[in-house]
């Protein structure tokens, strides 16, 4: 049975310790973000705004800014910027700067980054220090990528004293030179400090870069980053499904597709097209399997073939072919195809001429059938007054529906509305959060794929370094993954500290800082762990008040265990006022939120009743002594019973005792059946 790390649930009655440990566990994942607005969030008069484009504005600059129907043809993929680590991780990627590094600073940066990645894989702290020194030398020469990497090392306290101020300054230098990863780090720093005027500007730029690169990058955006842990345990099911072509389910699907199964062909096409379940995005393979699926009669692939031809993804761009396949898909009532047809009519691609009326009709069919793209494109038409009378409220309604369906471009547009106060009241906090969610889909998110791949291969040191790097950029899942690795693999030489490997204190403090950052971004499990750290003094000074603050944060996200803990603290006056009525209220809330808490809550309410009616009784004193008794018992179980040698001896002894018991039982049964036989007769 997995051991629960939080203790208050275990202190109510000695007989219930083992039972309660399996009942209430911290939530494993952060709840999905859904944008919910009230009437007060909308402007009453949205008919005019200085930054709202005019329907007949032609080609003025502001209209260009709002033109969402422009071609996506960026000059270069920002993934291959000089600061990217991906070419160092992926041997099939292009080099960082052409065929060879362009300058001594480039050479130092590449050599230093490679040395650090190799060092954490091999557990070589001396090699890591050497690599960090090369990074520092390149940063001194003004290399933006090296400055960004050195900022990360300084903030984490790797091979140098931790200094948040120095880290921020180095990130600022790198960002001013155009480094997008440092811009992410600075934007996140502003976001944490609630400096939304500064944060929103950076996140808006990064979100635009993320949308620009999402269609051309070989590395697709990581839409659903994998959480390594479920509560305190490894998330084995999610990890199993992330092994790419090594996954058994994938191999079964591939076998079925090769045997002519149309549904399997379509599924393979989807996996390669979007780069899902640990697979690398491969448009050529996606096109191959979609084409075979259509040949076998699976009409779902028609719409995606149309999209592939429209984008020129793995094939030569051909709008006529795109129109053909989208039309066929629409006839089969695949409503996302209507959205694609509407786009072609807006642009006049693959059709006789532009037709905004038809475009709107197609978008409406898609939207009426809950297609997020249809809502988004209708929103853009009403926002800009393209082919329709401008209606800001109608635009907002469509865009918000697309946002809650997870449409990235809609999230970006709504963020812009909040930023500029168009249709929606100006709200920089909301705009920053929305821009951030889009920016985190940028090409830099591919580091999480390499971190996961490293973890699956058993290279935990490299996984920790890459997750820590992403944590510096503000990714909550990376923050919790890095913290979990530090806690789970604390005895292994994978954590690089100020001088050599991390001391226990350095590891505790780094883990604590990462959990705290994750809790700030809504990770209730992280908030629970922070509360535990302060409650028990793990890696930090014991502080009941800060523990209560962390539990309050988790409780605000409807976490049952946090509610239970707060009830316990009110019952005993730990960091909160001694208040039995409030304690009962929290206990009742816990069982209302999670029925699994029924037994521990029942025991807690029994404890409350005893405390209220028999305050000075032996039972109350015994319950209050359990927090001191339990750690001693737990330590004895771990150090004595669970010791490998002792456990083996105890197991053998138990087996021997069982054999002797069964032997004696058999002898007595035989004796009872044959009373005339003497006891010493042979059996």
XYZ file of C-alpha atoms in Angstrom:
683
model
C 0.000 0.000 0.000
C 1.388 3.386 -0.959
C 2.155 5.558 2.021
C 0.253 8.835 2.272
C 2.552 11.732 3.049
C 0.075 13.782 5.021
C -0.448 12.802 8.661
C -3.531 14.484 10.214
C -5.791 11.906 8.602
C -3.811 9.207 10.369
C -3.938 10.506 13.910
C -7.505 9.886 14.970
C -7.374 6.318 16.215
C -4.529 3.820 16.297
C -6.737 1.083 14.893
C -7.610 3.116 11.771
C -4.110 4.144 10.686
C -3.675 1.618 7.904
C -7.263 2.013 6.645
C -7.322 5.795 6.453
C -4.034 5.937 4.569
C -5.707 4.433 1.529
C -8.841 6.568 1.499
C -8.126 10.243 0.927
C -5.359 11.127 -1.487
C -4.296 14.478 -2.919
C -5.752 15.332 -6.299
C -3.350 14.467 -9.071
C -4.131 17.055 -11.680
C -5.049 20.665 -12.046
C -8.626 21.249 -13.130
C -9.096 22.438 -16.739
C -9.287 26.159 -17.304
C -12.729 27.391 -18.385
C -13.462 31.054 -18.993
C -16.669 32.087 -17.218
C -17.798 35.711 -17.547
C -20.677 37.679 -16.094
C -22.667 40.540 -17.566
C -20.404 42.961 -15.728
C -17.439 41.828 -17.853
C -19.029 43.175 -21.037
C -18.999 46.805 -22.084
C -22.425 48.394 -22.440
C -21.367 50.464 -25.452
C -19.032 48.481 -27.696
C -19.848 50.255 -30.941
C -16.668 52.287 -31.064
C -13.147 51.958 -29.868
C -9.982 53.716 -31.043
C -8.188 50.433 -31.791
C -11.148 48.691 -33.419
C -10.589 48.233 -37.173
C -13.006 49.869 -39.540
C -14.916 47.667 -41.946
C -13.733 49.773 -44.853
C -10.316 50.553 -43.447
C -8.622 48.963 -46.395
C -4.967 48.488 -45.662
C -4.318 50.734 -42.680
C -1.911 49.450 -40.042
C -4.509 48.734 -37.393
C -6.599 46.672 -39.759
C -3.530 44.654 -40.669
C -3.008 43.972 -36.969
C -6.483 42.469 -36.734
C -6.316 40.602 -40.059
C -6.674 36.988 -39.040
C -7.108 35.717 -42.576
C -3.584 36.506 -43.709
C -1.362 33.682 -44.968
C 0.737 31.920 -42.351
C 4.150 32.093 -43.964
C 6.781 33.109 -41.397
C 10.301 33.502 -42.673
C 11.864 31.183 -40.114
C 10.934 28.773 -37.414
C 11.710 30.363 -34.028
C 12.318 26.839 -32.716
C 15.774 27.027 -34.275
C 16.730 30.282 -32.584
C 20.306 30.434 -31.233
C 19.121 29.704 -27.689
C 17.180 26.532 -28.490
C 18.422 23.308 -26.909
C 16.387 21.104 -29.253
C 19.127 20.727 -31.910
C 21.368 19.462 -29.114
C 18.767 16.897 -28.084
C 17.627 15.846 -31.551
C 20.405 14.635 -33.884
C 18.039 14.972 -36.876
C 17.523 18.713 -36.242
C 19.365 21.460 -38.043
C 22.408 22.851 -36.236
C 21.985 25.890 -34.051
C 23.550 28.279 -36.525
C 24.000 26.980 -40.043
C 26.422 24.133 -40.701
C 28.956 25.302 -38.146
C 28.900 27.737 -35.205
C 29.469 31.270 -36.459
C 31.625 32.607 -33.634
C 33.679 31.542 -30.611
C 30.704 32.451 -28.428
C 28.503 30.073 -30.442
C 31.076 27.317 -30.015
C 31.303 27.891 -26.274
C 27.525 27.899 -25.886
C 27.058 24.684 -27.869
C 29.930 22.940 -26.073
C 28.718 24.102 -22.667
C 25.102 23.069 -23.232
C 26.156 19.656 -24.543
C 28.492 19.166 -21.587
C 25.744 19.989 -19.082
C 23.206 17.671 -20.733
C 25.753 14.853 -20.822
C 26.859 15.494 -17.247
C 23.388 15.225 -15.726
C 22.827 11.979 -17.650
C 26.044 10.479 -16.309
C 25.876 12.006 -12.834
C 29.191 13.833 -13.340
C 29.119 17.001 -11.245
C 32.631 18.066 -12.311
C 31.690 17.930 -16.014
C 28.567 19.958 -15.241
C 30.666 22.686 -13.632
C 32.920 22.713 -16.702
C 29.915 23.072 -19.013
C 28.468 25.860 -16.874
C 31.811 27.692 -17.054
C 31.697 27.527 -20.863
C 28.147 28.886 -20.808
C 29.295 31.747 -18.575
C 32.191 32.550 -20.915
C 29.828 32.706 -23.889
C 27.384 34.860 -21.901
C 30.184 37.283 -21.044
C 30.769 37.640 -24.798
C 27.141 38.705 -25.205
C 25.653 35.481 -26.590
C 21.850 35.708 -25.932
C 21.331 31.957 -25.684
C 24.189 31.643 -23.201
C 22.855 34.575 -21.179
C 19.458 32.860 -21.054
C 20.996 29.538 -19.947
C 23.185 31.270 -17.357
C 20.127 33.070 -15.994
C 18.460 29.686 -15.530
C 21.526 28.325 -13.689
C 21.734 31.423 -11.481
C 18.061 31.315 -10.568
C 18.223 27.617 -9.663
C 21.569 27.826 -7.870
C 23.376 25.326 -10.110
C 27.188 25.513 -9.968
C 26.867 29.006 -8.419
C 25.002 30.703 -5.575
C 21.292 31.152 -6.272
C 20.453 34.754 -7.161
C 17.056 35.739 -8.488
C 18.187 39.308 -9.145
C 21.158 38.174 -11.243
C 18.948 35.697 -13.079
C 16.444 38.425 -13.931
C 19.199 40.746 -15.176
C 20.674 38.067 -17.433
C 17.241 37.184 -18.794
C 16.689 40.893 -19.475
C 19.917 41.115 -21.478
C 18.982 38.015 -23.481
C 15.395 39.197 -24.040
C 16.581 42.592 -25.267
C 18.662 40.691 -27.824
C 15.541 38.841 -28.994
C 15.731 35.602 -27.018
C 12.169 34.298 -26.774
C 12.812 31.866 -23.927
C 14.146 34.674 -21.757
C 11.087 36.717 -22.687
C 8.982 33.824 -21.387
C 10.956 33.811 -18.131
C 10.630 37.579 -17.665
C 6.932 37.556 -18.517
C 6.399 34.835 -15.907
C 8.366 36.844 -13.342
C 6.131 39.861 -13.985
C 3.050 37.622 -13.834
C 4.030 36.264 -10.404
C 4.511 39.806 -9.128
C 1.126 40.872 -10.574
C 2.863 43.401 -12.839
C 0.288 42.854 -15.554
C 1.078 45.963 -17.624
C 4.562 44.556 -18.253
C 3.553 40.885 -18.426
C 0.722 41.324 -20.928
C 2.963 43.017 -23.500
C 5.515 40.216 -23.445
C 2.976 37.407 -23.389
C 1.097 38.986 -26.325
C 4.291 38.937 -28.392
C 5.053 35.362 -27.352
C 1.505 34.174 -28.044
C 1.715 35.596 -31.562
C 5.047 33.816 -32.100
C 3.502 30.583 -30.818
C 0.580 30.788 -33.267
C 2.924 31.662 -36.111
C 5.195 28.683 -35.530
C 2.565 26.073 -34.671
C 1.821 25.147 -38.279
C 5.377 24.983 -39.632
C 7.444 23.534 -36.824
C 8.544 19.912 -37.049
C 7.856 19.806 -33.322
C 4.102 20.279 -32.758
C 2.952 22.235 -29.730
C 2.612 20.144 -26.595
C -1.113 20.591 -26.052
C -1.483 18.112 -23.201
C 1.790 17.916 -21.269
C 2.187 14.690 -19.326
C 2.175 14.816 -15.536
C 4.665 12.237 -14.242
C 2.816 11.717 -11.001
C -0.687 10.991 -9.823
C -0.719 12.323 -6.295
C 2.449 10.932 -4.747
C 2.665 7.954 -7.115
C 4.014 7.627 -10.637
C 1.383 8.165 -13.334
C 2.011 4.795 -14.974
C -0.966 4.794 -17.363
C -0.179 8.224 -18.844
C 3.495 7.311 -19.173
C 2.638 4.043 -20.906
C 0.618 5.919 -23.520
C 3.495 8.324 -24.242
C 6.057 5.866 -25.592
C 5.409 6.627 -29.255
C 6.061 3.722 -31.600
C 7.221 1.593 -28.646
C 3.743 1.667 -27.106
C 1.903 -1.628 -27.380
C -1.375 0.106 -28.262
C 0.342 1.916 -31.144
C 1.835 -1.316 -32.430
C -1.577 -2.995 -32.348
C -3.111 -0.055 -34.226
C -0.314 -0.125 -36.789
C -0.766 -3.877 -37.288
C -4.514 -3.426 -37.776
C -3.902 -0.597 -40.269
C -1.476 -2.730 -42.237
C -4.120 -5.457 -42.333
C -6.573 -3.030 -43.972
C -8.576 -1.677 -41.012
C -9.847 1.758 -42.106
C -10.444 3.047 -38.557
C -6.891 2.113 -37.581
C -5.548 3.883 -40.678
C -7.415 7.045 -39.715
C -6.158 6.817 -36.126
C -2.536 6.436 -37.305
C -2.987 9.461 -39.541
C -4.194 11.523 -36.583
C -1.295 10.410 -34.390
C 1.282 11.414 -37.021
C -0.524 14.586 -38.099
C -0.696 16.078 -34.622
C 2.346 14.366 -33.113
C 0.379 12.663 -30.337
C 1.315 10.033 -27.724
C 5.044 10.592 -27.986
C 5.196 10.387 -31.796
C 7.105 12.903 -33.876
C 4.926 14.912 -36.236
C 5.215 13.388 -39.716
C 2.994 14.923 -42.391
C 4.094 12.448 -45.073
C 3.009 9.445 -42.983
C -0.171 11.258 -41.963
C -1.061 11.908 -45.619
C -0.285 8.275 -46.481
C -2.599 6.849 -43.833
C -5.387 9.374 -44.416
C -5.334 8.559 -48.128
C -5.526 4.819 -47.454
C -8.343 5.351 -44.940
C -10.379 7.248 -47.559
C -9.725 4.508 -50.093
C -11.133 2.050 -47.549
C -14.250 4.168 -47.084
C -13.479 6.153 -43.912
C -14.923 9.579 -44.713
C -13.501 11.248 -41.586
C -10.100 11.535 -43.261
C -11.508 13.599 -46.155
C -11.598 16.801 -44.104
C -7.995 16.345 -42.973
C -6.842 15.653 -46.520
C -8.443 18.961 -47.475
C -6.617 20.702 -44.654
C -3.308 19.089 -45.659
C -3.670 20.330 -49.241
C -4.699 23.812 -48.060
C -1.662 24.064 -45.806
C 0.796 22.257 -48.046
C 1.707 19.989 -45.136
C 3.771 17.120 -46.546
C 2.427 17.763 -50.057
C 2.523 20.629 -52.518
C -0.121 23.222 -51.607
C -3.155 22.793 -53.841
C -6.315 24.757 -53.036
C -8.313 23.036 -55.760
C -7.644 19.654 -54.165
C -8.365 21.155 -50.752
C -11.770 22.389 -51.964
C -12.563 18.974 -53.481
C -11.842 17.031 -50.294
C -13.535 19.544 -48.011
C -16.649 19.460 -50.176
C -16.736 15.669 -50.051
C -16.310 15.728 -46.281
C -19.068 18.339 -45.876
C -21.462 16.117 -47.845
C -20.778 13.439 -45.242
C -21.792 15.887 -42.470
C -18.281 16.377 -41.088
C -18.929 19.886 -39.877
C -15.325 20.988 -39.433
C -15.118 20.749 -43.234
C -17.726 23.535 -43.471
C -15.328 25.711 -41.523
C -12.557 24.948 -44.016
C -14.806 25.756 -46.958
C -15.751 29.056 -45.361
C -12.066 29.946 -45.083
C -11.493 29.205 -48.784
C -14.394 31.497 -49.729
C -13.094 34.291 -47.478
C -9.710 34.124 -49.205
C -10.946 33.193 -52.672
C -8.666 30.132 -52.765
C -9.653 27.138 -54.918
C -12.983 28.773 -55.812
C -14.071 31.101 -58.606
C -13.933 34.204 -56.420
C -14.309 35.436 -52.863
C -17.814 35.077 -51.517
C -18.269 36.424 -48.005
C -21.936 35.452 -47.904
C -21.135 31.806 -48.581
C -18.239 31.975 -46.143
C -20.510 33.201 -43.366
C -23.100 30.527 -44.152
C -20.482 27.779 -43.968
C -19.039 29.152 -40.717
C -22.558 29.264 -39.271
C -23.250 25.622 -40.158
C -20.014 24.648 -38.421
C -20.785 26.798 -35.370
C -24.369 25.518 -35.115
C -22.887 22.038 -34.842
C -20.519 23.003 -32.025
C -17.432 23.263 -34.217
C -14.978 25.594 -32.425
C -13.412 26.803 -35.667
C -16.794 27.923 -36.947
C -17.425 29.962 -33.793
C -13.981 31.487 -34.044
C -14.266 32.538 -37.683
C -17.781 33.922 -37.201
C -16.397 35.903 -34.286
C -13.697 37.389 -36.504
C -16.242 38.322 -39.196
C -18.499 40.117 -36.707
C -15.553 41.750 -34.975
C -14.187 43.190 -38.216
C -17.473 43.666 -40.055
C -16.445 41.394 -42.935
C -19.512 40.550 -45.009
C -21.764 41.339 -42.048
C -22.684 44.354 -39.987
C -20.173 44.752 -37.200
C -21.563 43.405 -33.925
C -19.055 43.337 -31.085
C -21.330 41.484 -28.680
C -22.043 38.791 -31.263
C -18.307 38.547 -31.962
C -17.555 38.156 -28.263
C -20.185 35.455 -27.839
C -18.753 33.363 -30.678
C -15.160 33.896 -29.621
C -15.905 32.944 -26.017
C -17.521 29.689 -27.130
C -14.425 28.918 -29.171
C -12.229 29.768 -26.158
C -14.007 27.283 -23.937
C -13.504 24.661 -26.646
C -9.751 25.338 -26.424
C -9.302 27.079 -29.786
C -5.853 28.795 -29.521
C -6.539 31.631 -31.973
C -9.793 32.422 -30.192
C -7.973 32.544 -26.871
C -5.503 34.962 -28.439
C -8.261 37.200 -29.830
C -10.199 37.288 -26.546
C -6.980 38.141 -24.734
C -6.560 41.044 -27.140
C -10.134 42.190 -26.433
C -9.450 42.158 -22.694
C -6.141 43.942 -23.206
C -7.631 46.742 -25.287
C -11.065 46.891 -23.707
C -13.029 46.078 -26.868
C -16.425 44.562 -26.155
C -15.101 43.400 -22.814
C -14.009 45.549 -19.912
C -10.278 46.063 -19.869
C -8.819 43.351 -17.663
C -5.051 42.958 -17.879
C -4.996 40.069 -15.433
C -7.371 38.039 -17.610
C -5.559 39.099 -20.788
C -2.234 38.008 -19.313
C -3.577 34.597 -18.309
C -5.066 33.996 -21.751
C -1.969 35.140 -23.628
C 0.151 32.945 -21.333
C -1.911 29.856 -22.154
C -1.301 30.451 -25.869
C 2.371 31.361 -25.447
C 2.962 28.057 -23.659
C 2.057 26.287 -26.920
C 5.117 27.857 -28.524
C 8.051 25.881 -29.938
C 9.894 26.094 -26.614
C 7.245 23.708 -25.221
C 8.987 20.899 -27.134
C 11.483 20.669 -24.266
C 8.795 18.878 -22.276
C 8.661 16.174 -24.943
C 12.393 15.611 -24.619
C 12.167 15.677 -20.837
C 9.460 13.015 -20.927
C 11.433 10.910 -23.395
C 14.482 11.119 -21.128
C 12.418 10.045 -18.123
C 10.930 7.093 -20.003
C 14.452 5.978 -20.951
C 15.531 6.129 -17.314
C 17.634 9.271 -17.767
C 16.112 11.008 -14.752
C 18.960 13.523 -14.445
C 18.376 14.928 -17.922
C 14.608 14.903 -17.374
C 15.070 16.927 -14.182
C 17.287 19.502 -15.927
C 14.861 19.955 -18.840
C 11.781 20.151 -16.622
C 13.625 22.663 -14.411
C 14.428 24.751 -17.482
C 10.742 24.776 -18.465
C 9.762 25.542 -14.881
C 11.874 28.693 -15.180
C 9.696 29.679 -18.158
C 6.520 29.337 -16.085
C 5.141 25.917 -17.077
C 3.139 24.583 -14.129
C 3.323 20.917 -15.184
C 7.105 21.201 -15.521
C 7.305 22.793 -12.076
C 5.364 19.945 -10.447
C 7.243 17.275 -12.451
C 10.635 18.682 -11.441
C 9.554 18.959 -7.795
C 8.210 15.394 -7.814
C 11.467 14.054 -9.291
C 13.451 15.863 -6.596
C 11.274 14.307 -3.899
C 11.120 10.802 -5.370
C 14.747 10.477 -6.488
C 16.320 12.490 -3.691
C 18.811 9.758 -2.836
C 20.244 9.670 -6.364
C 22.987 11.950 -7.706
C 20.875 13.887 -10.201
C 20.380 17.286 -8.551
C 23.138 19.803 -9.274
C 23.680 22.269 -6.455
C 25.780 25.321 -5.749
C 28.923 23.221 -5.410
C 28.668 19.683 -6.750
C 25.552 17.663 -6.078
C 22.691 19.116 -4.038
C 22.803 18.841 -0.300
C 19.603 17.623 1.353
C 18.801 21.206 2.305
C 19.345 22.489 -1.260
C 17.138 19.737 -2.643
C 14.378 20.434 -0.106
C 14.470 24.172 -0.782
C 14.426 23.728 -4.557
C 11.584 21.232 -4.385
C 9.694 23.530 -2.017
C 10.138 26.512 -4.356
C 8.893 24.499 -7.362
C 5.851 23.160 -5.509
C 5.068 26.689 -4.355
C 5.214 28.050 -7.911
C 2.961 25.215 -9.105
C 0.502 25.901 -6.287
C 0.332 29.573 -7.310
C -0.851 28.395 -10.728
C -3.683 26.264 -9.356
C -2.044 22.916 -8.583
C -3.923 21.852 -5.462
C -1.644 18.853 -4.858
C 1.320 21.234 -4.776
C -0.485 23.431 -2.271
C -1.053 20.384 -0.050
C 2.628 19.476 -0.157
C 3.588 23.035 0.722
C 1.199 22.864 3.670
C 2.761 19.568 4.747
C 6.254 21.046 4.505
C 5.354 23.915 6.847
C 3.237 21.741 9.151
C 5.991 19.195 9.753
C 9.027 21.399 9.131
C 10.296 19.447 6.128
C 13.105 21.456 4.579
C 11.738 24.664 6.140
C 11.082 25.938 9.640
C 7.807 24.643 11.086
C 5.145 27.305 10.631
C 1.506 26.370 11.304
C 0.191 29.690 10.011
C 1.848 29.281 6.605
C 0.696 25.668 6.528
C -2.866 26.886 7.070
C -2.415 29.433 4.279
C -1.325 26.692 1.864
C -4.200 24.415 2.883
C -6.612 27.340 2.408
C -5.265 27.696 -1.139
C -5.920 24.008 -1.856
C -9.307 24.191 -0.116
C -10.351 27.045 -2.394
C -10.001 24.555 -5.274
C -12.435 22.150 -3.568
C -9.764 19.765 -2.339
C -11.185 17.366 0.266
C -7.931 16.619 2.028
C -7.160 20.315 2.475
C -10.606 20.758 4.048
C -9.929 17.849 6.391
C -6.548 19.300 7.356
C -8.064 22.695 8.113
C -10.683 21.028 10.279
C -7.937 19.190 12.155
C -6.008 22.444 12.688
C -9.120 24.204 14.021
C -9.812 21.220 16.279
C -6.335 21.433 17.826
C -5.665 25.167 17.477
C -2.609 24.663 15.243
C -2.043 27.896 13.313
C -5.780 28.610 13.382
C -8.117 29.587 16.230
C -9.334 26.675 18.352
C -12.899 26.397 17.069
C -14.751 23.079 17.166
C -17.691 24.454 15.181
C -15.431 25.500 12.294
C -13.621 22.182 12.539
C -16.909 20.342 12.066
C -17.812 22.577 9.139
C -14.547 21.724 7.347
C -14.942 18.011 8.092
C -18.474 18.095 6.653
C -17.218 19.923 3.546
C -14.556 17.265 3.022
C -17.033 14.403 2.894
C -19.424 16.464 0.729
C -16.643 16.975 -1.846
C -15.199 13.449 -1.724
C -17.176 10.468 -0.463
C -13.887 8.604 0.088
C -13.367 10.848 3.125
C -16.391 9.347 4.880
C -14.463 7.072 7.263
C -11.788 9.579 8.320
C -14.450 12.262 8.751
C -16.538 9.896 10.876
C -13.501 9.267 13.083
C -12.764 12.995 13.227
C -16.335 13.804 14.243
C -16.085 11.131 16.940
C -12.928 12.836 18.169
C -14.760 16.181 18.188
C -17.639 14.722 20.202
C -15.219 13.268 22.749
C -13.319 16.541 22.959
C -16.526 18.492 23.498
C -18.081 16.196 26.097
C -15.039 14.605 27.777
C -12.340 17.232 27.374
C -10.026 15.857 30.085
C -10.640 12.150 29.519
C -8.020 9.486 28.844
C -9.327 8.988 25.292
C -8.805 12.661 24.393
C -5.290 12.604 25.871
C -4.566 9.410 23.916
C -5.772 10.955 20.643
C -3.646 14.039 21.265
C -0.599 11.823 21.867
C -0.907 10.032 18.521
C 1.055 12.691 16.560
C 4.054 11.838 18.759
C 3.484 8.064 18.762
C 2.839 7.603 15.051
C 6.243 8.800 13.720
C 7.992 6.452 16.154
C 5.894 3.476 15.031
C 6.311 4.444 11.388
C 10.076 4.756 11.765
C 10.248 1.318 13.440
C 8.192 -0.220 10.628
C 10.418 1.340 7.951
C 13.776 0.750 9.644
C 13.116 -2.701 11.103
C 10.253 -4.485 9.396
C 10.824 -2.997 5.936
C 14.586 -3.504 5.988
C 15.375 -5.873 3.109
C 17.291 -8.394 5.243
C 14.825 -8.325 8.111
C 11.876 -8.557 5.764
C 13.369 -11.686 4.166
C 13.972 -13.324 7.541
C 10.478 -12.443 8.741
C 8.957 -13.817 5.542
C 10.849 -17.111 5.889
C 9.866 -17.312 9.550
C 6.196 -16.717 8.660
C 6.359 -19.424 5.984
C 7.968 -21.888 8.430
C 5.362 -21.136 11.096
C 2.596 -21.665 8.542
C 4.025 -25.017 7.450
C 4.381 -26.179 11.058
C 0.836 -25.065 11.849
C -0.631 -26.875 8.844
C 1.404 -29.984 9.674
C 0.153 -29.999 13.248
C -3.418 -29.424 12.066
C -3.172 -32.379 9.674
C -1.774 -34.618 12.427
C -4.671 -33.780 14.762
C -7.252 -34.415 12.042
C -5.780 -37.848 11.375
C -5.657 -38.601 15.091
C -9.312 -37.606 15.492
C -10.301 -39.870 12.610
C -8.333 -42.841 14.016
C -8.600 -42.699 17.831
C -7.174 -46.213 18.247
C -3.942 -45.232 16.458
C -1.199 -44.228 18.902
C 0.147 -40.715 18.707
C 3.570 -41.892 17.593
C 2.284 -44.065 14.758
C 3.757 -43.267 11.374
C 1.590 -41.117 9.176
